Short mmCIF file of C-alpha atoms in Angstrom, two decimals:
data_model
loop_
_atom_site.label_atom_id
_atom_site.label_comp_id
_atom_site.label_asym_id
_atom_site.label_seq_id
_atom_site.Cartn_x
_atom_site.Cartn_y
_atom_site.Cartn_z
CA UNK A 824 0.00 0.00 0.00
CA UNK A 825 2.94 2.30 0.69
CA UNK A 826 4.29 1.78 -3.00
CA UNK A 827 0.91 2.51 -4.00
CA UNK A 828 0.46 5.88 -2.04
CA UNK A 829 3.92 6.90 -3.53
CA UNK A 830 3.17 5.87 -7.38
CA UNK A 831 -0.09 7.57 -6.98
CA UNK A 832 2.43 11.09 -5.67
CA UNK A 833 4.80 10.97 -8.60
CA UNK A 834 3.89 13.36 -11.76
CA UNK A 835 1.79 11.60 -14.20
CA UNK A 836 4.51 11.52 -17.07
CA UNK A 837 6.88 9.35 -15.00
CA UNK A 838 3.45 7.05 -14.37
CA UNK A 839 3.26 7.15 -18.32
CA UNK A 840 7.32 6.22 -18.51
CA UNK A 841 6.62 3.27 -15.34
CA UNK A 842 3.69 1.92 -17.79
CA UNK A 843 6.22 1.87 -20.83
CA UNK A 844 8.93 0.44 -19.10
CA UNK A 845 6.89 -2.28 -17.94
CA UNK A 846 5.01 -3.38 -21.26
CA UNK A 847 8.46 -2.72 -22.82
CA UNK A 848 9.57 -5.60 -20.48
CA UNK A 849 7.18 -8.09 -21.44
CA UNK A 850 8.30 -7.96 -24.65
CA UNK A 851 5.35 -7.83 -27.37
CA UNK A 852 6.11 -7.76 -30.87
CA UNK A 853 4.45 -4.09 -31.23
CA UNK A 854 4.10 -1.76 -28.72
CA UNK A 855 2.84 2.11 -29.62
CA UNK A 856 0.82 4.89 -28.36
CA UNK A 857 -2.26 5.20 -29.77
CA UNK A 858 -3.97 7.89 -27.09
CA UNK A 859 -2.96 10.52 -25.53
CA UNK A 860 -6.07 11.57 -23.29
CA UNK A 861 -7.35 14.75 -21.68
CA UNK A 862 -7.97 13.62 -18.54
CA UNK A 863 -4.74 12.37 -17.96
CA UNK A 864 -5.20 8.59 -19.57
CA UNK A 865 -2.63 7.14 -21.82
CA UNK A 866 -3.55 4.24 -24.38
CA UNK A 867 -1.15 1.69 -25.73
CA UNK A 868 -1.37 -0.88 -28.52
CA UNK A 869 0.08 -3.85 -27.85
CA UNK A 870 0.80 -7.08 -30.09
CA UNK A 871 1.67 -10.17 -28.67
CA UNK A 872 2.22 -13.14 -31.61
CA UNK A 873 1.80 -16.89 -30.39
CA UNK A 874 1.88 -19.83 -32.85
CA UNK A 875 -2.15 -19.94 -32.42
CA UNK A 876 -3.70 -16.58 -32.13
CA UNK A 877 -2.64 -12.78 -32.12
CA UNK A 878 -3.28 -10.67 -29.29
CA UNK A 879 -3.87 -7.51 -30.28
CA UNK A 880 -3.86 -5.32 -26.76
CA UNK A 881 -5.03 -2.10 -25.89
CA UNK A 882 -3.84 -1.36 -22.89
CA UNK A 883 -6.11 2.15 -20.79
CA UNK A 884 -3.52 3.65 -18.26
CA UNK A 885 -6.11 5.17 -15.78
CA UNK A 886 -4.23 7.30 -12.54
CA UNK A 887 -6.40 9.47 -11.39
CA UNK A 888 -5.75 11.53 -8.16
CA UNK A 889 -8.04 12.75 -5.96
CA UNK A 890 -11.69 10.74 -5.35
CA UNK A 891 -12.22 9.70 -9.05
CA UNK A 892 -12.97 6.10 -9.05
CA UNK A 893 -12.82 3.96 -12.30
CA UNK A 894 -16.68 3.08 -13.07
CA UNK A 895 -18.54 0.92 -14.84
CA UNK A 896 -18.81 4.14 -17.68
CA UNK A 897 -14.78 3.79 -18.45
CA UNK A 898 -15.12 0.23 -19.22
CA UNK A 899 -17.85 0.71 -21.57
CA UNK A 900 -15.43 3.72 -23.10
CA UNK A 901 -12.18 1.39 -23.20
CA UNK A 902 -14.72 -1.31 -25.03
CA UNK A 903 -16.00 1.27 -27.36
CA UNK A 904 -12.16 1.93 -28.48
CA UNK A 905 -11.58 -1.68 -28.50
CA UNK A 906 -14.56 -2.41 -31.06
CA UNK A 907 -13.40 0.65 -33.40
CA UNK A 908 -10.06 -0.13 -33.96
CA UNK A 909 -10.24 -3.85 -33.70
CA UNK A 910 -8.64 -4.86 -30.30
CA UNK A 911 -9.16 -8.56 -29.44
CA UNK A 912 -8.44 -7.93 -25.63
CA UNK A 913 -7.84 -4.65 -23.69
CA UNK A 914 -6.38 -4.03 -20.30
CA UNK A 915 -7.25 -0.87 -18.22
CA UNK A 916 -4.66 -0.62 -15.44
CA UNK A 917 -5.40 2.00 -12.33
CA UNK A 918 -4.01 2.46 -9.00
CA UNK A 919 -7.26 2.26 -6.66
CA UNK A 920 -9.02 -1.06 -5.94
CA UNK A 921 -10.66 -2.75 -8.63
CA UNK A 922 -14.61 -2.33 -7.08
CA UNK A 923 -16.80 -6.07 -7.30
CA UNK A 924 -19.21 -3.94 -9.60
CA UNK A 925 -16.43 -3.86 -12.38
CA UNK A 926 -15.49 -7.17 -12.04
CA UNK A 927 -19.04 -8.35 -12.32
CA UNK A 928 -19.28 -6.09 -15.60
CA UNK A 929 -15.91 -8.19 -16.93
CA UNK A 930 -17.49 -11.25 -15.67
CA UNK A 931 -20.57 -10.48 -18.10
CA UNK A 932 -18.78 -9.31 -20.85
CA UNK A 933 -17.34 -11.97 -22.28
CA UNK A 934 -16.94 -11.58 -25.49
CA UNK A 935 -14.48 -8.96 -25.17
CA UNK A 936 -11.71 -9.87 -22.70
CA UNK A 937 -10.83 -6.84 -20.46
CA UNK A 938 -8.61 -7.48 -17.42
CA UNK A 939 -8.62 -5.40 -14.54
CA UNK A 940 -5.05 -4.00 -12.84
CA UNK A 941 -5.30 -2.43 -9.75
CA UNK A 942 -2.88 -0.83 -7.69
CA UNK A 943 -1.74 -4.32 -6.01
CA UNK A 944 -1.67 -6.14 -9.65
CA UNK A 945 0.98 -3.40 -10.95
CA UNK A 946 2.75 -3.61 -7.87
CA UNK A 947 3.30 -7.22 -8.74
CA UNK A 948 3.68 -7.05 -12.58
CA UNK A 949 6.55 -4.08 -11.36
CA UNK A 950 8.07 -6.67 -9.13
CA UNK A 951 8.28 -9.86 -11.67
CA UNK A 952 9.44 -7.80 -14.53
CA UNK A 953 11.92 -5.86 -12.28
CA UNK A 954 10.29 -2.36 -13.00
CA UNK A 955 11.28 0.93 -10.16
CA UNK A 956 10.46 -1.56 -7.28
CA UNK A 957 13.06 -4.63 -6.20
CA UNK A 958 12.15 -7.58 -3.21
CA UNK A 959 14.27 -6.80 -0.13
CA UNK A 960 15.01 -9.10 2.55
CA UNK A 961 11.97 -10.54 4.49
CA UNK A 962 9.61 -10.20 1.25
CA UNK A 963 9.68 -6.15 1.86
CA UNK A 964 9.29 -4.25 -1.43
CA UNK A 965 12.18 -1.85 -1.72
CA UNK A 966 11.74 1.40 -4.35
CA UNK A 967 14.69 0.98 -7.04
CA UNK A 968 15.39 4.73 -6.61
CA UNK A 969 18.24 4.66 -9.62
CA UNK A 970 14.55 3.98 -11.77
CA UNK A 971 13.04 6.58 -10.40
CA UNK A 972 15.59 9.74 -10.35
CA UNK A 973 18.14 10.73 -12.15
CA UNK A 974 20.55 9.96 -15.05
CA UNK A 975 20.80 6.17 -14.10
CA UNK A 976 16.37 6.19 -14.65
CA UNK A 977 16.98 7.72 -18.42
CA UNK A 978 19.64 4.89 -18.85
CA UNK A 979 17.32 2.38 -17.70
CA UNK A 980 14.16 3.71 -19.58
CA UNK A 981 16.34 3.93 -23.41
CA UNK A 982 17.85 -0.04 -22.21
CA UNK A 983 14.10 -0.81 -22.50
CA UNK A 984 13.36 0.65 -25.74
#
């Protein structure tokens, strides 16, 4: 929860170059921006090629401060943008908890796969793909403070690109 407070704290363009980072790390075989929104939300495309199927991502960055909540109304947005430009799956990642009202609307939704990551979800996606956050001793999470300041983060960032 502590990581969580402090990822919610830093500006939203390092949030934007944490979100890179990581899909850069999980290695699809396209990655691009394909929103840049208002309200703060960033969009990716993402392509990830398996022997049997394509996955063609879009992936709804979603860190808002203050008391907005993701609702039921985004998903129905980030499904709209799926259906227009011919996503198979999407993924809208936020830092608060994912409510049981949204995961009941993904439950009922099947034919478009949507995944839900919340705030403990990134924290662990950070974690295995070794992204501004390392395991310390005891299972404490530790913030990898080279990622997050200074030159050694810009090194880091263009290794990823």
């Amino acid at each position: 929860p502590k990581f969580i407070e402090r990822l919610n704290e830093v500006p939203f363009p390092q949030f934007e170059k944490t979100l890179d980072t990581l899909l850069r790390r999980m290695s699809p075989s396209k990655l691009q921006v394909v929103n840049r929104r208002k309200d703060g939300g960033l969009d990716w495309a993402a392509s990830f090629g398996f022997p049997q199927n394509n996955i063609s991502l879009l992936v709804a960055a979603r860190r808002w401060t203050g008391k907005r909540v993701l609702a039921v109304e985004h998903l129905v947005e980030v499904r709209g943008q799926m259906e227009r430009h011919n996503f198979n799956a999407g993924a809208v990642v936020t830092l608060g908890e994912i409510g049981p009202e949204l995961a009941e609307d993904v439950r009922n939704s099947p034919r478009m796969p949507l995944f839900l990551v919340g705030g403990k979800d990134l924290v662990d996606l950070m974690l295995r793909f070794e992204v501004g956050i390392v395991l310390g001793a005891g299972g404490t999470f530790l913030v990898d403070d080279g990622f997050w300041s200074g030159p050694s983060a810009e090194r880091q960032r263009s290794r990823c690109k």
